């Protein structure tokens, strides 16, 4: 198949893209980016022609029959299509079937222009909504543009959005991002299935790379694709005021149609669990639960550095004095609620907590790759006033909180840093030691805490792609005390 089928299919797919390019380029020339002109006859013909060419391209790639269930709503009925699960770049199939607009990163468009002028012309033709990571107001502008198009009364093409925001392995639906639901207009849920015997489609960050996925898929004699348009979902007044609730209810309906569970973990949670650093999170960390509560409580603003600095100063001023729930609510400037109680329970010690531990956990969640910055902040809160040094018990408290575990042995690590035998270590000593021993966690903590990190290591053998192997759709009880 590699010698025969793969090159032939790759050539045919490239030829179809080349054939589509002049039509897409000409049709996109002279169009306004802020208004929709009436669709004249020749543009309608080009639209039909492009859909046909794209269908031939997918046919050449092995997608011979595509099953379509349900009816696609008109733009005036449902201006937004929400698709899930998002698992591969082959999810471009419904885009080419409908020629709907999509939301995409502006940086990706630049890459298309540089590397593949053919696909960039097609992308420009469907009039995407661009979001730029380099623009601080990008998310706000993107939401405003989606709202503007969604409230156009059907004049603009439908916007197709994958609300999961990342590729998963289709085993469950992760948390939906609210962008598709903020406009508070009816949406049409759309579910995608690839009912193939062998999964060569899934493309996530654990598993085969992009080219290998393309190679394996094109080597299959036949690839199945199924798309189902579910009934239009019109939001209630409560859902219009609460996009998160709107997203939650739509996700539930889509999960029922797919017959898969849902999980409240998100893309950011997987980034946290899989981040590469000097302190990899253990398998039973409760920081994923903590991160979920941080998002729900809105404790992750843009100016996180300043917020962490302010929290750290206030925590240091308390000098280890424990706080009850009411004092903690005042500390974070939030009203007492069930979610705040759940967060308090993670640090609860007989009805009181040490807010320094909260600041450490928040720092890890907000900047997971900046281990030393979190440790420095912890030393500033725990360190003695005269020299900023901490004891072995305080180091254990800092590291167990940063790892999200209930108990941690650090004797070996502390003795290795405390070469002078003073019984205390400073941040400078810790920093120098970490620079000379970048694998200090594996060298000292792994051996003393057997089993904590046992299943976090990624096998070098290719396995089925997965969003994050440690995530489970089974809800945990947040009231269980986990950090202490």
Coordinates of N, CA and C in Angstrom, one line a residue, residues 11-219:
X11 N -1.1 12.1 -4.8 CA -1.0 12.8 -6.1 C -2.4 13.3 -6.5
X12 N -3.4 12.5 -6.4 CA -4.8 12.9 -6.8 C -5.3 13.9 -5.9
X13 N -5.1 13.8 -4.6 CA -5.5 14.8 -3.6 C -4.9 16.2 -3.9
X14 N -3.6 16.1 -4.2 CA -2.8 17.4 -4.5 C -3.3 18.0 -5.8
X15 N -3.6 17.1 -6.7 CA -4.2 17.6 -8.0 C -5.5 18.3 -7.9
X16 N -6.4 17.7 -7.0 CA -7.7 18.3 -6.8 C -7.5 19.7 -6.1
X17 N -6.6 19.8 -5.2 CA -6.3 21.1 -4.5 C -5.9 22.1 -5.5
X18 N -5.0 21.7 -6.4 CA -4.5 22.5 -7.5 C -5.6 23.0 -8.4
X19 N -6.5 22.1 -8.7 CA -7.6 22.4 -9.6 C -8.6 23.4 -8.9
X20 N -8.8 23.2 -7.6 CA -9.7 24.1 -6.9 C -9.1 25.5 -6.6
X21 N -7.8 25.6 -6.6 CA -7.2 26.9 -6.2 C -7.6 28.1 -7.1
X22 N -7.6 28.0 -8.5 CA -8.0 29.2 -9.2 C -9.4 29.7 -9.0
X23 N -10.3 28.7 -8.8 CA -11.7 29.0 -8.6 C -11.9 29.7 -7.3
X24 N -11.2 29.2 -6.2 CA -11.3 29.8 -4.9 C -10.7 31.2 -4.9
X25 N -9.6 31.3 -5.6 CA -8.9 32.6 -5.6 C -9.7 33.7 -6.3
X26 N -10.2 33.3 -7.4 CA -11.0 34.3 -8.2 C -12.3 34.7 -7.5
X27 N -12.9 33.7 -6.8 CA -14.2 34.0 -6.1 C -14.0 34.8 -4.9
X28 N -12.8 34.8 -4.3 CA -12.5 35.6 -3.1 C -12.0 37.0 -3.4
X29 N -11.6 37.2 -4.6 CA -11.0 38.5 -5.0 C -12.1 39.6 -5.0
X30 N -11.8 40.7 -4.3 CA -12.7 41.8 -4.3 C -13.9 41.8 -3.3
X31 N -13.9 40.7 -2.6 CA -15.0 40.6 -1.6 C -14.7 41.4 -0.4
X32 N -15.8 42.0 0.2 CA -15.6 42.8 1.4 C -15.4 41.8 2.6
X33 N -14.6 42.2 3.6 CA -14.3 41.4 4.8 C -15.3 41.8 5.9
X34 N -16.1 42.8 5.7 CA -17.0 43.3 6.8 C -18.5 43.2 6.4
X35 N -18.7 42.9 5.1 CA -20.1 42.8 4.7 C -20.3 41.6 3.7
X36 N -21.5 41.1 3.5 CA -21.8 40.0 2.6 C -22.5 40.5 1.4
X37 N -22.0 40.4 0.2 CA -22.7 40.8 -1.0 C -23.6 39.7 -1.4
X38 N -24.7 40.1 -2.1 CA -25.6 39.1 -2.6 C -24.9 38.0 -3.5
X39 N -25.2 36.8 -3.3 CA -24.5 35.7 -4.0 C -25.0 35.6 -5.4
X40 N -24.2 36.2 -6.3 CA -24.6 36.2 -7.7 C -24.4 34.8 -8.3
X41 N -24.9 34.6 -9.6 CA -25.0 33.3 -10.2 C -23.7 32.6 -10.3
X42 N -22.7 33.4 -10.8 CA -21.4 32.8 -11.0 C -20.7 32.3 -9.7
X43 N -20.9 33.1 -8.7 CA -20.3 32.7 -7.4 C -21.0 31.4 -6.8
X44 N -22.3 31.3 -7.1 CA -23.0 30.1 -6.7 C -22.5 28.9 -7.4
X45 N -22.2 29.1 -8.7 CA -21.7 28.0 -9.5 C -20.3 27.6 -9.0
X46 N -19.5 28.6 -8.7 CA -18.2 28.3 -8.2 C -18.3 27.5 -6.8
X47 N -19.3 27.9 -6.0 CA -19.4 27.2 -4.7 C -19.8 25.7 -5.0
X48 N -20.7 25.5 -5.9 CA -21.0 24.1 -6.2 C -19.8 23.3 -6.8
X49 N -19.1 24.0 -7.6 CA -17.9 23.4 -8.3 C -16.8 23.1 -7.2
X50 N -16.6 24.0 -6.3 CA -15.6 23.7 -5.2 C -16.0 22.5 -4.3
X51 N -17.3 22.5 -4.0 CA -17.8 21.4 -3.2 C -17.5 20.0 -3.9
X52 N -17.8 20.1 -5.2 CA -17.6 18.8 -6.0 C -16.2 18.4 -6.1
X53 N -15.3 19.4 -6.3 CA -13.9 19.1 -6.4 C -13.4 18.5 -5.0
X54 N -13.8 19.2 -4.0 CA -13.4 18.7 -2.6 C -13.9 17.3 -2.4
X55 N -15.1 17.0 -2.8 CA -15.7 15.7 -2.6 C -14.8 14.6 -3.4
X56 N -14.4 15.0 -4.6 CA -13.6 14.1 -5.4 C -12.2 13.9 -4.7
X57 N -11.7 15.0 -4.1 CA -10.5 14.8 -3.3 C -10.6 13.8 -2.2
X58 N -11.6 13.9 -1.4 CA -11.8 13.0 -0.3 C -12.1 11.6 -0.8
X59 N -12.8 11.5 -1.9 CA -13.0 10.1 -2.5 C -11.6 9.5 -2.9
X60 N -10.8 10.3 -3.5 CA -9.4 9.8 -3.8 C -8.6 9.4 -2.6
X61 N -8.9 10.0 -1.5 CA -8.3 9.7 -0.2 C -8.8 8.5 0.5
X62 N -9.8 7.9 -0.1 CA -10.4 6.6 0.5 C -11.7 6.8 1.2
X63 N -12.2 8.1 1.2 CA -13.6 8.3 1.9 C -14.6 8.2 0.8
X64 N -14.9 7.0 0.4 CA -15.8 6.7 -0.8 C -17.2 7.0 -0.5
X65 N -17.7 6.6 0.7 CA -19.1 6.9 1.0 C -19.1 7.7 2.3
X66 N -19.9 8.7 2.3 CA -20.0 9.5 3.5 C -21.5 9.5 3.9
X67 N -21.7 9.1 5.2 CA -23.1 9.0 5.6 C -23.5 10.3 6.3
X68 N -24.6 10.8 5.8 CA -25.2 12.1 6.4 C -26.5 11.8 7.0
X69 N -26.7 12.1 8.3 CA -27.9 11.9 8.9 C -28.5 13.3 9.4
X70 N -29.8 13.4 9.3 CA -30.4 14.7 9.7 C -30.3 15.7 8.6
X71 N -30.8 16.9 8.9 CA -30.8 18.0 7.9 C -30.0 19.2 8.5
X72 N -29.1 19.7 7.6 CA -28.4 20.9 8.0 C -29.4 22.1 8.0
X73 N -29.4 22.8 9.1 CA -30.3 24.0 9.3 C -29.8 25.1 8.4
X74 N -30.7 26.0 8.0 CA -30.4 27.2 7.3 C -29.7 28.2 8.2
X75 N -28.9 29.1 7.6 CA -28.2 30.1 8.4 C -29.2 31.0 9.2
X76 N -30.3 31.2 8.7 CA -31.3 32.0 9.4 C -31.9 31.3 10.6
X77 N -31.9 29.9 10.5 CA -32.4 29.1 11.6 C -31.4 28.9 12.7
X78 N -30.2 28.6 12.3 CA -29.1 28.3 13.3 C -27.8 28.9 12.7
X79 N -27.4 30.1 13.0 CA -26.2 30.7 12.4 C -24.9 30.0 12.9
X80 N -24.9 29.2 13.9 CA -23.7 28.5 14.4 C -23.9 27.0 14.4
X81 N -22.9 26.3 13.9 CA -22.9 24.8 14.0 C -21.8 24.5 15.0
X82 N -22.1 23.7 16.0 CA -21.1 23.2 16.9 C -20.8 21.7 16.7
X83 N -19.6 21.4 16.4 CA -19.2 20.1 16.0 C -18.3 19.4 17.1
X84 N -18.5 18.2 17.3 CA -17.7 17.4 18.2 C -17.9 15.9 17.9
X85 N -17.0 15.0 18.3 CA -15.7 15.4 18.9 C -14.7 15.8 17.8
X86 N -13.8 16.7 18.2 CA -12.7 17.1 17.3 C -11.5 16.3 17.5
X87 N -11.1 15.5 16.5 CA -10.1 14.5 16.8 C -9.0 14.5 15.7
X88 N -9.1 15.2 14.6 CA -8.2 15.1 13.5 C -8.3 16.3 12.6
X89 N -7.3 16.4 11.7 CA -7.4 17.4 10.6 C -8.3 16.9 9.6
X90 N -8.7 15.6 9.6 CA -9.7 15.1 8.7 C -11.1 15.7 9.0
X91 N -11.2 16.4 10.2 CA -12.5 17.0 10.5 C -12.8 18.2 9.6
X92 N -11.8 18.5 8.7 CA -12.1 19.5 7.6 C -13.1 19.0 6.6
X93 N -13.5 17.7 6.6 CA -14.4 17.2 5.7 C -15.8 17.9 5.8
X94 N -16.4 18.1 7.0 CA -17.7 18.8 7.0 C -17.5 20.3 6.6
X95 N -16.3 20.9 6.7 CA -16.1 22.3 6.3 C -16.2 22.3 4.8
X96 N -15.6 21.4 4.1 CA -15.6 21.4 2.6 C -17.0 20.9 2.1
X97 N -17.7 20.2 2.9 CA -19.1 19.7 2.5 C -20.0 20.9 2.5
X98 N -19.9 21.8 3.5 CA -20.8 22.9 3.7 C -20.3 24.3 3.3
X99 N -19.0 24.4 3.1 CA -18.4 25.7 2.9 C -18.7 26.7 3.9
X100 N -18.9 26.2 5.2 CA -19.2 27.1 6.3 C -17.9 27.8 6.7
X101 N -18.1 29.0 7.3 CA -16.9 29.7 7.9 C -16.4 29.0 9.1
X102 N -15.2 29.1 9.5 CA -14.6 28.5 10.7 C -13.9 29.6 11.5
X103 N -13.6 29.2 12.7 CA -12.7 30.1 13.6 C -11.4 29.4 13.6
X104 N -10.3 30.2 13.2 CA -9.0 29.6 13.2 C -8.0 30.7 13.6
X105 N -6.8 30.2 14.0 CA -5.7 31.0 14.4 C -5.1 31.8 13.2
X106 N -4.9 33.1 13.4 CA -4.3 33.9 12.3 C -2.9 33.4 12.0
X107 N -2.2 32.9 13.0 CA -0.9 32.3 12.7 C -0.9 31.1 11.8
X108 N -2.0 30.3 11.9 CA -2.1 29.2 11.0 C -2.3 29.6 9.6
X109 N -3.0 30.7 9.4 CA -3.2 31.2 8.0 C -1.9 31.7 7.4
X110 N -1.1 32.3 8.2 CA 0.2 32.7 7.7 C 1.0 31.5 7.3
X111 N 0.9 30.5 8.1 CA 1.7 29.3 7.7 C 1.2 28.7 6.4
X112 N -0.1 28.7 6.3 CA -0.7 28.2 5.0 C -0.2 29.0 3.8
X113 N -0.1 30.4 4.0 CA 0.3 31.2 2.9 C 1.8 30.9 2.6
X114 N 2.5 30.6 3.6 CA 4.0 30.3 3.3 C 4.2 29.0 2.8
X115 N 3.5 28.0 3.4 CA 3.8 26.6 3.0 C 2.9 26.0 1.9
X116 N 1.7 26.5 1.9 CA 0.7 25.9 1.0 C -0.3 26.9 0.5
X117 N 0.1 27.6 -0.6 CA -0.8 28.6 -1.2 C -2.1 28.1 -1.6
X118 N -2.1 26.8 -2.0 CA -3.4 26.2 -2.4 C -4.4 26.2 -1.4
X119 N -4.1 25.6 -0.2 CA -5.1 25.5 0.9 C -5.5 26.9 1.4
X120 N -4.5 27.8 1.4 CA -4.8 29.2 1.9 C -5.9 29.9 1.1
X121 N -5.9 29.6 -0.2 CA -6.9 30.2 -1.0 C -8.3 29.7 -0.7
X122 N -8.4 28.4 -0.4 CA -9.6 27.8 0.0 C -10.1 28.3 1.3
X123 N -9.2 28.5 2.2 CA -9.5 29.0 3.6 C -10.0 30.4 3.5
X124 N -9.4 31.2 2.7 CA -9.8 32.6 2.5 C -11.2 32.6 1.9
X125 N -11.5 31.7 1.0 CA -12.8 31.7 0.3 C -14.0 31.5 1.3
X126 N -13.7 30.6 2.3 CA -14.8 30.4 3.3 C -15.0 31.5 4.3
X127 N -14.2 32.5 4.2 CA -14.3 33.7 5.1 C -14.2 33.3 6.6
X128 N -13.1 32.8 7.0 CA -13.0 32.4 8.4 C -12.9 33.6 9.4
X129 N -13.2 33.3 10.7 CA -13.0 34.3 11.7 C -11.6 34.1 12.3
X130 N -10.7 35.0 12.2 CA -9.3 34.8 12.7 C -9.2 35.2 14.2
X131 N -8.4 34.5 14.9 CA -8.0 34.8 16.2 C -6.5 34.7 16.3
X132 N -5.9 35.8 16.9 CA -4.5 35.9 16.9 C -4.0 35.8 18.4
X133 N -3.0 35.0 18.6 CA -2.5 34.8 19.9 C -1.6 36.0 20.3
X134 N -1.1 36.7 19.3 CA -0.2 37.9 19.6 C -1.0 39.1 19.9
X135 N -2.3 39.1 19.7 CA -3.2 40.3 20.0 C -3.9 40.1 21.3
X136 N -3.6 41.0 22.3 CA -4.1 40.8 23.6 C -5.7 40.9 23.6
X137 N -6.3 41.6 22.7 CA -7.7 41.7 22.6 C -8.3 40.7 21.6
X138 N -7.5 39.8 21.2 CA -8.0 38.9 20.2 C -9.3 38.1 20.5
X139 N -9.3 37.6 21.7 CA -10.5 36.8 22.1 C -11.8 37.7 22.1
X140 N -11.6 38.9 22.6 CA -12.8 39.8 22.6 C -13.2 40.1 21.2
X141 N -12.3 40.4 20.3 CA -12.6 40.8 18.9 C -13.2 39.6 18.2
X142 N -12.7 38.4 18.5 CA -13.2 37.2 17.9 C -14.7 37.0 18.3
X143 N -14.9 37.1 19.6 CA -16.3 36.9 20.1 C -17.2 38.0 19.5
X144 N -16.8 39.2 19.4 CA -17.6 40.3 18.8 C -17.9 40.0 17.3
X145 N -16.9 39.4 16.6 CA -17.1 39.1 15.2 C -18.1 38.0 15.0
X146 N -18.0 37.0 15.9 CA -18.9 35.9 15.9 C -20.3 36.3 16.1
X147 N -20.5 37.2 17.1 CA -21.8 37.8 17.5 C -22.3 38.6 16.3
X148 N -21.5 39.4 15.7 CA -21.9 40.2 14.5 C -22.5 39.3 13.4
X149 N -21.8 38.3 13.1 CA -22.2 37.4 12.0 C -23.4 36.6 12.4
X150 N -23.5 36.2 13.7 CA -24.6 35.3 14.2 C -25.9 36.1 14.2
X151 N -25.8 37.4 14.4 CA -27.0 38.3 14.5 C -27.3 39.0 13.2
X152 N -26.8 38.5 12.1 CA -27.0 39.1 10.8 C -28.3 38.6 10.1
X153 N -29.0 37.8 10.8 CA -30.3 37.3 10.2 C -30.1 36.3 9.0
X154 N -29.0 35.6 9.0 CA -28.7 34.6 8.0 C -28.0 35.1 6.8
X155 N -27.6 36.4 6.8 CA -26.9 36.9 5.6 C -25.5 36.3 5.5
X156 N -24.8 36.1 6.6 CA -23.4 35.5 6.6 C -23.6 34.0 6.5
X157 N -22.6 33.3 6.0 CA -22.6 31.9 6.0 C -22.5 31.4 7.5
X158 N -23.0 30.2 7.7 CA -22.9 29.6 9.0 C -21.5 29.5 9.5
X159 N -21.3 29.7 10.8 CA -20.0 29.5 11.4 C -19.9 28.2 12.1
X160 N -18.9 27.4 11.7 CA -18.7 26.1 12.2 C -17.6 26.1 13.3
X161 N -17.9 25.7 14.5 CA -17.0 25.8 15.6 C -16.9 24.4 16.3
X162 N -15.6 24.1 16.6 CA -15.4 22.9 17.4 C -15.1 23.4 18.8
X163 N -16.2 23.3 19.7 CA -16.1 24.0 21.0 C -15.1 23.3 22.0
X164 N -14.7 22.1 21.7 CA -13.7 21.5 22.6 C -12.4 22.2 22.6
X165 N -12.1 22.8 21.4 CA -10.9 23.7 21.3 C -9.6 22.9 21.1
X166 N -9.6 21.6 21.0 CA -8.4 20.8 20.8 C -8.9 19.4 20.3
X167 N -7.9 18.6 19.8 CA -8.2 17.3 19.4 C -8.2 16.3 20.6
X168 N -9.1 15.4 20.6 CA -9.2 14.4 21.6 C -9.3 13.0 20.9
X169 N -9.3 11.9 21.7 CA -9.4 10.6 21.1 C -10.8 10.1 21.0
X170 N -11.8 10.9 21.1 CA -13.2 10.6 20.9 C -13.8 9.7 22.0
X171 N -13.1 9.4 23.1 CA -13.6 8.5 24.1 C -14.6 9.2 25.0
X172 N -14.5 10.6 25.0 CA -15.5 11.4 25.8 C -15.5 12.8 25.3
X173 N -16.4 13.6 25.7 CA -16.4 15.0 25.3 C -15.9 15.8 26.5
X174 N -14.8 16.6 26.2 CA -14.3 17.5 27.3 C -15.1 18.8 27.3
X175 N -14.7 19.6 28.3 CA -15.4 20.9 28.5 C -15.4 21.7 27.2
X176 N -16.6 22.2 26.9 CA -16.8 23.1 25.7 C -16.4 24.5 26.1
X177 N -15.6 25.2 25.2 CA -15.3 26.6 25.4 C -16.6 27.4 25.1
X178 N -16.8 28.6 25.7 CA -18.0 29.3 25.6 C -18.2 30.2 24.3
X179 N -17.1 30.3 23.5 CA -17.2 31.2 22.4 C -18.4 31.0 21.4
X180 N -18.8 29.8 21.2 CA -19.9 29.5 20.3 C -21.3 29.8 20.9
X181 N -21.3 30.0 22.2 CA -22.5 30.1 23.0 C -22.8 31.6 23.5
X182 N -21.7 32.4 23.5 CA -21.9 33.8 24.0 C -22.9 34.6 23.2
X183 N -22.9 34.4 21.8 CA -23.9 35.2 21.0 C -25.4 34.9 21.4
X184 N -25.6 33.8 22.2 CA -27.0 33.5 22.7 C -28.0 33.3 21.5
X185 N -27.6 32.7 20.5 CA -28.5 32.4 19.3 C -28.6 30.9 19.2
X186 N -29.7 30.4 18.5 CA -29.8 29.0 18.3 C -28.6 28.4 17.6
X187 N -28.2 27.2 18.0 CA -27.1 26.5 17.4 C -27.6 25.1 17.0
X188 N -26.9 24.6 16.0 CA -27.2 23.2 15.6 C -26.1 22.3 16.0
X189 N -26.3 21.4 16.9 CA -25.2 20.5 17.3 C -25.0 19.5 16.1
X190 N -23.7 19.2 15.9 CA -23.4 18.2 14.8 C -22.3 17.3 15.3
X191 N -22.6 16.0 15.2 CA -21.6 15.0 15.7 C -21.0 14.3 14.6
X192 N -19.7 13.9 14.8 CA -18.9 13.3 13.8 C -18.4 11.9 14.2
X193 N -18.5 11.0 13.3 CA -18.0 9.6 13.7 C -17.1 9.1 12.6
X194 N -16.1 8.3 13.0 CA -15.3 7.6 12.0 C -15.3 6.1 12.4
X195 N -16.4 5.4 12.0 CA -16.6 4.0 12.4 C -15.7 3.0 11.6
X196 N -14.4 3.2 11.6 CA -13.5 2.3 10.9 C -13.0 1.2 11.9
X197 N -12.6 0.1 11.3 CA -12.1 -1.0 12.1 C -10.8 -0.6 12.8
X198 N -9.9 0.1 12.0 CA -8.7 0.5 12.5 C -8.7 2.0 12.6
X199 N -8.3 2.6 13.8 CA -8.3 4.1 13.9 C -7.0 4.6 13.4
X200 N -7.0 5.2 12.2 CA -5.9 5.9 11.7 C -6.1 7.4 11.6
X201 N -7.3 7.8 12.1 CA -7.7 9.2 12.0 C -7.2 10.1 13.2
X202 N -7.3 9.5 14.4 CA -7.1 10.3 15.6 C -5.7 11.0 15.6
X203 N -5.7 12.3 15.8 CA -4.4 13.0 15.8 C -4.3 13.9 17.1
X204 N -3.7 13.4 18.1 CA -3.5 14.2 19.3 C -2.0 14.2 19.6
X205 N -1.7 14.8 20.7 CA -0.2 15.0 21.0 C 0.4 13.8 21.6
X206 N -0.4 12.7 21.9 CA 0.2 11.4 22.3 C -0.1 10.4 21.2
X207 N 0.9 10.1 20.4 CA 0.6 9.1 19.3 C 1.3 9.6 18.1
X208 N 0.9 9.0 16.9 CA 1.5 9.3 15.6 C 1.4 10.7 15.3
X209 N 2.4 11.2 14.5 CA 2.4 12.6 14.1 C 1.5 12.8 12.9
X210 N 1.5 14.1 12.4 CA 0.5 14.4 11.3 C 0.8 13.6 10.0
X211 N 2.1 13.5 9.6 CA 2.4 12.8 8.4 C 2.0 11.3 8.5
X212 N 2.4 10.7 9.6 CA 2.1 9.3 9.8 C 0.6 9.0 9.8
X213 N -0.2 9.9 10.4 CA -1.7 9.8 10.3 C -2.1 9.8 8.8
X214 N -1.6 10.8 8.1 CA -1.9 10.9 6.6 C -1.5 9.6 5.9
X215 N -0.3 9.1 6.1 CA 0.2 7.9 5.5 C -0.7 6.7 5.8
X216 N -1.0 6.5 7.1 CA -1.8 5.3 7.5 C -3.2 5.4 6.9
X217 N -3.8 6.6 6.9 CA -5.2 6.7 6.4 C -5.2 6.5 4.9
X218 N -4.3 7.1 4.1 CA -4.3 6.9 2.7 C -4.0 5.5 2.3
X219 N -3.3 4.7 3.2 CA -3.0 3.3 2.9 C -4.2 2.4 3.1

